[in-house]
PDB file of C-alpha atoms in Angstrom:
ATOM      1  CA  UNK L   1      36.807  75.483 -39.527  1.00  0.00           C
ATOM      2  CA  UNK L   2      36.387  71.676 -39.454  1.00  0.00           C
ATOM      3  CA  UNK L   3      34.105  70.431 -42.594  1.00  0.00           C
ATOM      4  CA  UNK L   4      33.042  66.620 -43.130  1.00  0.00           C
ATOM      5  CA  UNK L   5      32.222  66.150 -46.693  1.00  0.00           C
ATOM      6  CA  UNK L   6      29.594  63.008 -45.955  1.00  0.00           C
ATOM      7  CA  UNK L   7      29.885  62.287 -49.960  1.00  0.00           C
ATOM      8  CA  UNK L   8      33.129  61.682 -50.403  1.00  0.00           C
ATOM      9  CA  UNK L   9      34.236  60.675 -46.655  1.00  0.00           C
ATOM     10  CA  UNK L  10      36.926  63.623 -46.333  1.00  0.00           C
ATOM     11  CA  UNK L  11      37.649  65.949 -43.442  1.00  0.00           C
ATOM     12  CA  UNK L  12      38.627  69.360 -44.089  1.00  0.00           C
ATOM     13  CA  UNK L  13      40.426  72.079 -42.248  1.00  0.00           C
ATOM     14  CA  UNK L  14      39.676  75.705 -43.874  1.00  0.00           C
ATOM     15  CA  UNK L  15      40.671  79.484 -43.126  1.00  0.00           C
ATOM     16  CA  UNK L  16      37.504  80.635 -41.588  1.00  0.00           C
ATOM     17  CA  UNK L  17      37.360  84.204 -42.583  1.00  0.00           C
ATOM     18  CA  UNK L  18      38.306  82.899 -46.244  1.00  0.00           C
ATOM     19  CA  UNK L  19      36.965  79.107 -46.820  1.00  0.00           C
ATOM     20  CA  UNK L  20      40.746  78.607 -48.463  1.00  0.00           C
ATOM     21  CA  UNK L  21      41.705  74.877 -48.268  1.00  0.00           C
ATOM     22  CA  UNK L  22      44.318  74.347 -45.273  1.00  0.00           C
ATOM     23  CA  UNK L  23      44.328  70.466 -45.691  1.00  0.00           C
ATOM     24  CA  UNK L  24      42.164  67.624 -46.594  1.00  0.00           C
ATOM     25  CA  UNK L  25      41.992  63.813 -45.934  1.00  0.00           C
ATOM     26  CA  UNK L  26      39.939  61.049 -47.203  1.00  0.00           C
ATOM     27  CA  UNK L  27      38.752  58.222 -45.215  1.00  0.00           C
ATOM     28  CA  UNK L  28      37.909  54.378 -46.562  1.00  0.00           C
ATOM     29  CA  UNK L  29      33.812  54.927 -45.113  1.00  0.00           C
ATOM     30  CA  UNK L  30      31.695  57.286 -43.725  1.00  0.00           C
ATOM     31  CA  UNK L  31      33.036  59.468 -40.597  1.00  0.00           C
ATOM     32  CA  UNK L  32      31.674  61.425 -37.798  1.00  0.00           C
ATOM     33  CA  UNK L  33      31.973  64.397 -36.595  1.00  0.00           C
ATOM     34  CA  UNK L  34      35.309  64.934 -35.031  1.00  0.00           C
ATOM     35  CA  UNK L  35      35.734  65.460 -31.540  1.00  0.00           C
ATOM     36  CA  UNK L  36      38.500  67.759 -30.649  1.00  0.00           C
ATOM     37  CA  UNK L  37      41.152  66.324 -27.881  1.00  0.00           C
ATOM     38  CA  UNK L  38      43.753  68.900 -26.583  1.00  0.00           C
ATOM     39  CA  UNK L  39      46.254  68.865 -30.719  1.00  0.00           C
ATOM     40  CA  UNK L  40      44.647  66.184 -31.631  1.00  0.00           C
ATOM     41  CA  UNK L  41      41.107  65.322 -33.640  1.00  0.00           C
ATOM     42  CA  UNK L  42      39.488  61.876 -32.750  1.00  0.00           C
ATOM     43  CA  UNK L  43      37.536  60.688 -36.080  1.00  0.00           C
ATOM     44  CA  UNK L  44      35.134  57.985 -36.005  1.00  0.00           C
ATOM     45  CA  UNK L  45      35.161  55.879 -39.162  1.00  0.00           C
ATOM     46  CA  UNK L  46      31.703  54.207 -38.317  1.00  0.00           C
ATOM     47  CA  UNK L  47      32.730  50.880 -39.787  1.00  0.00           C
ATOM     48  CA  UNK L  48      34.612  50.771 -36.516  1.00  0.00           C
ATOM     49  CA  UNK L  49      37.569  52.704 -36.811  1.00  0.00           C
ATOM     50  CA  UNK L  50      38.730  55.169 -34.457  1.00  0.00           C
ATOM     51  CA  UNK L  51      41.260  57.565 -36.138  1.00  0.00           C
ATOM     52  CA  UNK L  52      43.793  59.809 -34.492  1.00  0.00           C
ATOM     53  CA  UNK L  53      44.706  63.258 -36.619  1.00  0.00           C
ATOM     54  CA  UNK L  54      46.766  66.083 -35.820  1.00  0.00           C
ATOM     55  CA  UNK L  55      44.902  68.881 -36.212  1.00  0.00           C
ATOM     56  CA  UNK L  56      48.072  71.549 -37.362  1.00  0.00           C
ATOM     57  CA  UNK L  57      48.607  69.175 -40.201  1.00  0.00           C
ATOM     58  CA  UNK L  58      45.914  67.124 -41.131  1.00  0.00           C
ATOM     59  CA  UNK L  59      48.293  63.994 -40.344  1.00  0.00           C
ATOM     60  CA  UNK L  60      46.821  60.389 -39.514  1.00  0.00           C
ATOM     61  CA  UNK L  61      48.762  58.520 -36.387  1.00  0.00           C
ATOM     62  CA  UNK L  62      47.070  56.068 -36.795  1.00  0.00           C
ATOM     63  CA  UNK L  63      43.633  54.266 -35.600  1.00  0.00           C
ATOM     64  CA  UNK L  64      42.212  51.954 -33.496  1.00  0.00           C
ATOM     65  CA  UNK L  65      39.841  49.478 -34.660  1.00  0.00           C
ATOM     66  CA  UNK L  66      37.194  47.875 -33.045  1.00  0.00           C
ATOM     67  CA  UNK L  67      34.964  44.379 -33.337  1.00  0.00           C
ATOM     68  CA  UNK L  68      31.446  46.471 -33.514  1.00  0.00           C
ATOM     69  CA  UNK L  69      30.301  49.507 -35.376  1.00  0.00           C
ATOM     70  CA  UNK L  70      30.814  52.850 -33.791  1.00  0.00           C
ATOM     71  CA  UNK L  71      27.504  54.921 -34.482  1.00  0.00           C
ATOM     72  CA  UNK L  72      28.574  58.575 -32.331  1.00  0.00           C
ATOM     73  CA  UNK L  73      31.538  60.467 -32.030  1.00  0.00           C
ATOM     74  CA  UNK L  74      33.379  59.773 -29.020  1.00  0.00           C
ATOM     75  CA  UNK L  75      33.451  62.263 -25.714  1.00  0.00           C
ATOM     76  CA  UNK L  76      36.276  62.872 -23.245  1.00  0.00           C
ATOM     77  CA  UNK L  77      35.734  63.033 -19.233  1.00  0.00           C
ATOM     78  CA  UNK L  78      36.377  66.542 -17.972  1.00  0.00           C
ATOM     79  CA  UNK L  79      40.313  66.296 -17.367  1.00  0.00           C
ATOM     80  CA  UNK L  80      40.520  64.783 -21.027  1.00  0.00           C
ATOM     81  CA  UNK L  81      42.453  62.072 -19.769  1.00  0.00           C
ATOM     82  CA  UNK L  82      39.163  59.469 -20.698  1.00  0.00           C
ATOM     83  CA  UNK L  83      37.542  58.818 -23.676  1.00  0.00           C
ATOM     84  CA  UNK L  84      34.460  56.908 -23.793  1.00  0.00           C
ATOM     85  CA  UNK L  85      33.122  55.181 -27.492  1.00  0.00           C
ATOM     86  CA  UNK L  86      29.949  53.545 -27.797  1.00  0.00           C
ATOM     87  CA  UNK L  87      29.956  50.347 -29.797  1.00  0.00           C
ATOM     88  CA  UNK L  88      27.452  49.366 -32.553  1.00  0.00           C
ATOM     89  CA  UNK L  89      25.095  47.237 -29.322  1.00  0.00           C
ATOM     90  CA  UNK L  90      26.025  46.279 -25.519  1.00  0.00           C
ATOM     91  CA  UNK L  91      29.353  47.667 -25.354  1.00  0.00           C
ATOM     92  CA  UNK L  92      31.212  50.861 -24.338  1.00  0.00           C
ATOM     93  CA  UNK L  93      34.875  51.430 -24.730  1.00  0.00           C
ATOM     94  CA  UNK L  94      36.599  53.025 -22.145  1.00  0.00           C
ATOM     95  CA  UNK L  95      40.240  54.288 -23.779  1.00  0.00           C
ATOM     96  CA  UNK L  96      43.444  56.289 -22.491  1.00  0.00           C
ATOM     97  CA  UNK L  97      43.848  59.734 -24.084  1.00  0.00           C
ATOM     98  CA  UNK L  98      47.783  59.227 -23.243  1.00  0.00           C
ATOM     99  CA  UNK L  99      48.713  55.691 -25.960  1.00  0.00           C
ATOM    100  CA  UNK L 100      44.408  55.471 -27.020  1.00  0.00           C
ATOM    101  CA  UNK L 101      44.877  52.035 -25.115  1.00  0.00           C
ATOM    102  CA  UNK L 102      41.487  50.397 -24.407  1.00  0.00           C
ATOM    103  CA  UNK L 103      41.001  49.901 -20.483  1.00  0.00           C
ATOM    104  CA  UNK L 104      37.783  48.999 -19.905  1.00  0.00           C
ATOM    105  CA  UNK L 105      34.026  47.636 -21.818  1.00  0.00           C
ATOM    106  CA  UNK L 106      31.481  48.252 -19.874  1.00  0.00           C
ATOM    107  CA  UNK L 107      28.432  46.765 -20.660  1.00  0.00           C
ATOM    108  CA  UNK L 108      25.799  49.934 -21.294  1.00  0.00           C
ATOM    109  CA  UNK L 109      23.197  46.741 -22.706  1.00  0.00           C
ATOM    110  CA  UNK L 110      21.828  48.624 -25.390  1.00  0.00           C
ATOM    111  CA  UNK L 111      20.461  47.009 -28.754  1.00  0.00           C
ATOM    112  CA  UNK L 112      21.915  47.766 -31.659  1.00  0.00           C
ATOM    113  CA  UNK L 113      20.646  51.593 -33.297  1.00  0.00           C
ATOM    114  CA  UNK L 114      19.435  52.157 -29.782  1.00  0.00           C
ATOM    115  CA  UNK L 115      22.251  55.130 -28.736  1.00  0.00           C
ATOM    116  CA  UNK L 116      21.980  57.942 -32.113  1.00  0.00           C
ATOM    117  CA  UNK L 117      23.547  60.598 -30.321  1.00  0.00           C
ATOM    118  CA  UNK L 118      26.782  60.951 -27.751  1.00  0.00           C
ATOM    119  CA  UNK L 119      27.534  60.908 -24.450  1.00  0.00           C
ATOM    120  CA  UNK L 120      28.085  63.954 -22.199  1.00  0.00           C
ATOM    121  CA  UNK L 121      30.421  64.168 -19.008  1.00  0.00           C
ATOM    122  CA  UNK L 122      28.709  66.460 -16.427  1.00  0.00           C
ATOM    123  CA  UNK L 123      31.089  66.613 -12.857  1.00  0.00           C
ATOM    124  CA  UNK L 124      31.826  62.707 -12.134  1.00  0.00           C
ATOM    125  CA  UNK L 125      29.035  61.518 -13.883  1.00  0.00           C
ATOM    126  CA  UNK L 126      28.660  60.363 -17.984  1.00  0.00           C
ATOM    127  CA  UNK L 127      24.851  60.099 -19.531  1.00  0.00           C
ATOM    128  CA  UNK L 128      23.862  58.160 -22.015  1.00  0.00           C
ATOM    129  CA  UNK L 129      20.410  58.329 -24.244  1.00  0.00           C
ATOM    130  CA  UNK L 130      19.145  54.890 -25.174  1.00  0.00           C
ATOM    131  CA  UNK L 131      15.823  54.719 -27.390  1.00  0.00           C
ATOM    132  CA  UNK L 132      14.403  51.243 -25.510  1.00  0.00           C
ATOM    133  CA  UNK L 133      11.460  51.086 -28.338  1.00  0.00           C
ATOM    134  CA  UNK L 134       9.738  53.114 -30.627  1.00  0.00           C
ATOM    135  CA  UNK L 135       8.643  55.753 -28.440  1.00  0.00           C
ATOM    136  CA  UNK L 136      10.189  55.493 -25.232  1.00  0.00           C
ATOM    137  CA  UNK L 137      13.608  56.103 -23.783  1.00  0.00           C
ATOM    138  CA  UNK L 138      16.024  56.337 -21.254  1.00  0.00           C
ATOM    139  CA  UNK L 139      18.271  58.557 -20.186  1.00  0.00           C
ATOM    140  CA  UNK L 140      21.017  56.780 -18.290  1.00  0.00           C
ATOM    141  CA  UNK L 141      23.427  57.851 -15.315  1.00  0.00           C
ATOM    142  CA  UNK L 142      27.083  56.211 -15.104  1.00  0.00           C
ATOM    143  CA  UNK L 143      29.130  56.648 -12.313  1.00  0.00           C
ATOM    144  CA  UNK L 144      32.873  57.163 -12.601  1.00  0.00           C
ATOM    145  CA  UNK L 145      36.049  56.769 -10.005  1.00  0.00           C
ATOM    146  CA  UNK L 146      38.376  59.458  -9.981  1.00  0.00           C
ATOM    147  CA  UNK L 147      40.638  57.966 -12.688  1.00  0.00           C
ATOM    148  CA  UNK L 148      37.767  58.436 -14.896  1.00  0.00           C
ATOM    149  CA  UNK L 149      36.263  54.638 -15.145  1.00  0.00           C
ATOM    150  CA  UNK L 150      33.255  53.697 -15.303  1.00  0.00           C
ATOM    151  CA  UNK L 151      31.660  51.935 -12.390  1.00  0.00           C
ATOM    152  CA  UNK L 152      27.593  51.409 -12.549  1.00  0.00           C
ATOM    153  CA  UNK L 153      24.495  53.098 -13.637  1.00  0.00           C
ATOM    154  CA  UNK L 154      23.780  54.370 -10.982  1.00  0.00           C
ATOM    155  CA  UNK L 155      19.812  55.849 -11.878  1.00  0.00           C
ATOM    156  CA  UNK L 156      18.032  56.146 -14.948  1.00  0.00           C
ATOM    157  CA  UNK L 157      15.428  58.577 -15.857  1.00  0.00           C
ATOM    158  CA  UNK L 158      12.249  57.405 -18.658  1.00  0.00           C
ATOM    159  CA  UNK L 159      11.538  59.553 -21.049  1.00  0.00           C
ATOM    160  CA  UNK L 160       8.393  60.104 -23.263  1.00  0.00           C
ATOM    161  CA  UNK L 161       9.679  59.714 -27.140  1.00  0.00           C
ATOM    162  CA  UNK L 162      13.293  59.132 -28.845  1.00  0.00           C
ATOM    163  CA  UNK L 163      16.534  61.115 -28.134  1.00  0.00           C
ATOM    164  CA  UNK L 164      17.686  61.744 -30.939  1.00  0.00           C
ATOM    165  CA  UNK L 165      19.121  65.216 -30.986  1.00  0.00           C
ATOM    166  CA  UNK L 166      21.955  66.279 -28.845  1.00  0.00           C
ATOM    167  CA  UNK L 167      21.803  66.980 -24.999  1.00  0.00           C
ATOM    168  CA  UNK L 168      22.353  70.586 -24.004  1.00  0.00           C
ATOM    169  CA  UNK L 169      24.742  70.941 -21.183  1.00  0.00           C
ATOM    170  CA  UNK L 170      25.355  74.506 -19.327  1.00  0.00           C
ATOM    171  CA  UNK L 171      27.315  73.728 -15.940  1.00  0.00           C
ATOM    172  CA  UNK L 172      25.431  71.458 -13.771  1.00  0.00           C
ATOM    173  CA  UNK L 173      21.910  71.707 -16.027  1.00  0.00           C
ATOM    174  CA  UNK L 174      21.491  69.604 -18.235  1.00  0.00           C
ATOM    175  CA  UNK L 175      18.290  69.025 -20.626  1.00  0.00           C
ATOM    176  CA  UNK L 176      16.597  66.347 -22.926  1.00  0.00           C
ATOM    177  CA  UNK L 177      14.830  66.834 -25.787  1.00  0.00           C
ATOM    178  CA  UNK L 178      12.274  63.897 -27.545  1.00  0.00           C
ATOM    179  CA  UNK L 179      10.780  63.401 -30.770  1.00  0.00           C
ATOM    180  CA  UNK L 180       7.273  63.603 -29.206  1.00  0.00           C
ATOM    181  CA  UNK L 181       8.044  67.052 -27.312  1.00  0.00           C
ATOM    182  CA  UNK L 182       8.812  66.286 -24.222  1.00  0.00           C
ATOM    183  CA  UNK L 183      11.628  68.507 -22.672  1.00  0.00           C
ATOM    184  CA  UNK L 184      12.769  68.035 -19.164  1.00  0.00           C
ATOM    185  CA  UNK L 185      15.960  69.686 -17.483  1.00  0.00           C
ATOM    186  CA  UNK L 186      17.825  68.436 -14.556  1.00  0.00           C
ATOM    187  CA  UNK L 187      20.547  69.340 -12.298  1.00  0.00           C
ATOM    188  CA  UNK L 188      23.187  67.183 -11.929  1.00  0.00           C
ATOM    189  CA  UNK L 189      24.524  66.154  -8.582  1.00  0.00           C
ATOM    190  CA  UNK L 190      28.402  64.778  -7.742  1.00  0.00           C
ATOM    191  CA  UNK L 191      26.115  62.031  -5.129  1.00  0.00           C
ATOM    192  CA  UNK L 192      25.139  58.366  -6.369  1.00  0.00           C
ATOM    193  CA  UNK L 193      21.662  57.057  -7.031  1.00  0.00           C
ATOM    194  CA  UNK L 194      18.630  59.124  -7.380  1.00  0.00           C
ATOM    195  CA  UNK L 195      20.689  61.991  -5.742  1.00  0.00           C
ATOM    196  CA  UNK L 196      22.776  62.284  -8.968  1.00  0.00           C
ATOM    197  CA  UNK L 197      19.919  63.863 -10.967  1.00  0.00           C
ATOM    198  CA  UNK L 198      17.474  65.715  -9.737  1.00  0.00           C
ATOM    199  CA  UNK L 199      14.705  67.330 -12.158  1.00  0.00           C
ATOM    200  CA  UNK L 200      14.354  71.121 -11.980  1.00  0.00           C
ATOM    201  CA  UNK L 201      11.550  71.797 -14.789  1.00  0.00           C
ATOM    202  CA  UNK L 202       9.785  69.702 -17.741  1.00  0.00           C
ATOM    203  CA  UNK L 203       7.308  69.966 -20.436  1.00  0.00           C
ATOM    204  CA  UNK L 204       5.045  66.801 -21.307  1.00  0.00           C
ATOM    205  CA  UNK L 205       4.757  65.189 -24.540  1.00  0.00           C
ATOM    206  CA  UNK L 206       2.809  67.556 -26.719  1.00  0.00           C
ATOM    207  CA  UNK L 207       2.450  65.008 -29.817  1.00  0.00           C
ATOM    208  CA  UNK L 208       2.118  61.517 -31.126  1.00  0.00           C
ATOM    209  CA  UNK L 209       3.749  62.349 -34.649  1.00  0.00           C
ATOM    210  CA  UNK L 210       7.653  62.157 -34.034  1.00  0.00           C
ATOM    211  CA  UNK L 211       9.879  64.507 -35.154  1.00  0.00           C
ATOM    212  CA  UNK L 212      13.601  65.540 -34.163  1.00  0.00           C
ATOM    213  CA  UNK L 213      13.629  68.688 -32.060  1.00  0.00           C
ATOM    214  CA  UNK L 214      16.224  70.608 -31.699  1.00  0.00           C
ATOM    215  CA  UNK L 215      17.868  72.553 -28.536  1.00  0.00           C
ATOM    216  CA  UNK L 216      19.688  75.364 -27.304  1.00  0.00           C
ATOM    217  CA  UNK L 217      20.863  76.505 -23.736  1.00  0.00           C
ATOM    218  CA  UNK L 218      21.170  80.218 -23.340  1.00  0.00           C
ATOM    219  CA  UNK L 219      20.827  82.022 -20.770  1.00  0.00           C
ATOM    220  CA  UNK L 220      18.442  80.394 -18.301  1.00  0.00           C
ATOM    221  CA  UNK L 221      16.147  79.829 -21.618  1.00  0.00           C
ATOM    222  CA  UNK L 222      15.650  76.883 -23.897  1.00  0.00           C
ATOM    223  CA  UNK L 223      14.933  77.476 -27.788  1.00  0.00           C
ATOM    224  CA  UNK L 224      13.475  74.221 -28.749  1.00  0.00           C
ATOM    225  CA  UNK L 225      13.044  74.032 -32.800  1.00  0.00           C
ATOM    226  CA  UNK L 226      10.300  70.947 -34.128  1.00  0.00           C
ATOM    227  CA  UNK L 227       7.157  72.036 -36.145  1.00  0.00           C
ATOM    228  CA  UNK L 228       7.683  75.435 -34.845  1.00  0.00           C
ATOM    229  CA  UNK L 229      10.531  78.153 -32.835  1.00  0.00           C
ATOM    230  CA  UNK L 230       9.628  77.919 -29.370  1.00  0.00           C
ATOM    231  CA  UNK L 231      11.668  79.826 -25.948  1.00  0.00           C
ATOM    232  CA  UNK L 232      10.766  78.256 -22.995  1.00  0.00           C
ATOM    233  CA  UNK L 233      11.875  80.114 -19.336  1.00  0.00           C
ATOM    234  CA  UNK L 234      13.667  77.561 -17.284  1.00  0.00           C
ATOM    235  CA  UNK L 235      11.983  77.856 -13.900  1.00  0.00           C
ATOM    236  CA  UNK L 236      12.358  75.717 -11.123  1.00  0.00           C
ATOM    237  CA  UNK L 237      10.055  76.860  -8.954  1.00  0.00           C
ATOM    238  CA  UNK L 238       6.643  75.151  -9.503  1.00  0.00           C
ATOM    239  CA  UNK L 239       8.492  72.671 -12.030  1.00  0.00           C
ATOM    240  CA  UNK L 240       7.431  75.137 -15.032  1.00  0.00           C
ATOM    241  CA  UNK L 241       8.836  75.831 -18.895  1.00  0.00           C
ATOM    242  CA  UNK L 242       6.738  78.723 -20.183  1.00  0.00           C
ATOM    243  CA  UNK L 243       6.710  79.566 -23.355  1.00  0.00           C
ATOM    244  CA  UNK L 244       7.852  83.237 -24.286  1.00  0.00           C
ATOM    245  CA  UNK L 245       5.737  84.475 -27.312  1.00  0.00           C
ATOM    246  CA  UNK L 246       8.026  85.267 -30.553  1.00  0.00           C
ATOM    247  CA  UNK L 247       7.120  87.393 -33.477  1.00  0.00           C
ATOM    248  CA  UNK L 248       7.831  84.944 -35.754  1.00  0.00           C
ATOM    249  CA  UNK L 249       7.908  81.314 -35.055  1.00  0.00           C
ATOM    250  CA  UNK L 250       7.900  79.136 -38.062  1.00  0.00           C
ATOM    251  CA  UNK L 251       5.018  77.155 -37.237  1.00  0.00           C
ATOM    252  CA  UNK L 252       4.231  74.634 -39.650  1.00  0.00           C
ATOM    253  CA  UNK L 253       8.221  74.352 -40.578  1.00  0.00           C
ATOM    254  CA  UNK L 254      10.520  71.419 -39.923  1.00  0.00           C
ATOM    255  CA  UNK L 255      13.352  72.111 -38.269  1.00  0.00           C
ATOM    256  CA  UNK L 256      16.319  69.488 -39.875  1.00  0.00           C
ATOM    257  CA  UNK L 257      19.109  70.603 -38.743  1.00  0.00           C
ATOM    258  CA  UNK L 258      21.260  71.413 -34.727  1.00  0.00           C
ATOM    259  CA  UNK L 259      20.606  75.305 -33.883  1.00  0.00           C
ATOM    260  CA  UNK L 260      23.537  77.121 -33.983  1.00  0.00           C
ATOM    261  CA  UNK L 261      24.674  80.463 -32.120  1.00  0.00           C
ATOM    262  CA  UNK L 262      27.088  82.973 -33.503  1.00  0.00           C
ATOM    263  CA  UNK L 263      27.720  85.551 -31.193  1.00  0.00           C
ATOM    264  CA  UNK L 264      24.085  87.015 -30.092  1.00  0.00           C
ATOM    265  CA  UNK L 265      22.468  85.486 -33.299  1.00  0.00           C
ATOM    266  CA  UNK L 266      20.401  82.194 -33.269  1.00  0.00           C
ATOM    267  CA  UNK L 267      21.076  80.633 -36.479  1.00  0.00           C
ATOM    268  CA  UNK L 268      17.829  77.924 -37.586  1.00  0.00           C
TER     269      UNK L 268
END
């Protein structure tokens, strides 16, 4: 199990069945959450460091550091050989998993606390969640070539509310939560333009006070977590998300945390 111990700046590696200490390291600022690459764990330091540690060992190779703030963890194209780093405002680094060379900025053109969660690679495409104002966002489409580079924005999608919580991804669906309820799931196409997402089912806004909601993909159902527990059927015909009833469904709770799944177990 990897831990981030936010108070003191560390990452940990424990013995899951045990929570015995395999190896810790301390960082200079505040770090991410790591994303795991192939041996290796890619640690955003968000002063603008990008560190590289082997995960068997708990070993720094070293970092690279960058002009801007990084605010989200960094996410690798499907064949791993990409990784893509949003900068503090306008910028998005485009590195080699092979040296961590940087081989590309492309300008994404978003203001500075605008992108609060990462990116996810679906097929040849990468999205990107930029809050354009203080209840509105967008949900941006970048192309890629087949070495993994990005190439345009090739559509956008508005959205009702911030993004603010983490996209759910399961194969080619992929779904958007906002902090004034709306939900709205798309499939993703391999075409460009308005061909490269196409929207299978969504749920309006349901309210003017924002809050973080958050999402899980199982099964052909969405649990969405707010002011209450709520599992929505996925179904595309008729553009519908109805709501299955629960016995118990928190309402009147705040949900402040992801949702996480152990086996058949929803964990809130």
């Amino acid at each position: 199990v990897l831990v981030v111990d936010a108070t003191h700046h560390e990452l940990l590696r424990l013995q899951g069945n045990t929570g015995k200490l395999i190896w810790r390291l301390t960082f200079e600022g505040p770090i991410l959450r790591p994303t795991i690459a192939d041996q290796q764990l890619l640690v955003v330091e968000q002063s603008g460091k990008l560190h590289l540690v082997e995960a068997a060992s708990g070993n720094s190779s070293g970092y690279v550091r960058f002009s801007q703030s990084l605010p989200v963890p960094p996410t690798l194209n499907k064949q791993g050989t990409r990784i893509y780093l949003v900068g503090g405002h306008s910028s998005l680094f485009i590195l080699s998993s092979e040296d961590f060379s940087c081989l590309s900025v492309f300008n994404l053109g978003h203001e500075q606390g605008a992108v609060s969660i990462p990116l996810v690679a679906v097929l040849n495409k990468v999205f990107a969640a930029v809050n354009t104002g203080v209840a509105t966002s967008q949900l941006q489409v970048l192309a890629t070539d087949q070495d993994g580079m990005l190439t345009e924005i090739t559509t956008t999608r508005r959205q009702n509310g911030l993004i603010n919580t983490r996209l759910l991804v399961a194969g080619r669906r992929l779904v958007a939560l906002t902090t004034s309820g709306q939900i709205s799931v798309y499939e993703v196409g391999a075409e460009a333009g308005d061909q490269s997402l196409t929207l299978l089912a969504s749920r309006d806004a349901k309210s003017d006070s924002p809050i973080a909601r958050f999402g899980w993909l199982h099964e052909g159902h969405i649990w969405s977590a707010g002011t209450r527990l709520n599992k929505l059927e996925i179904l595309p015909t008729g553009n519908r998300l109805p709501v299955r009833n629960l016995d118990r469904d928190y309402l009147g709770d705040t949900f402040d945390y992801p949702l996480q799944n152990v086996g058949n177990l929803l964990v809130h």
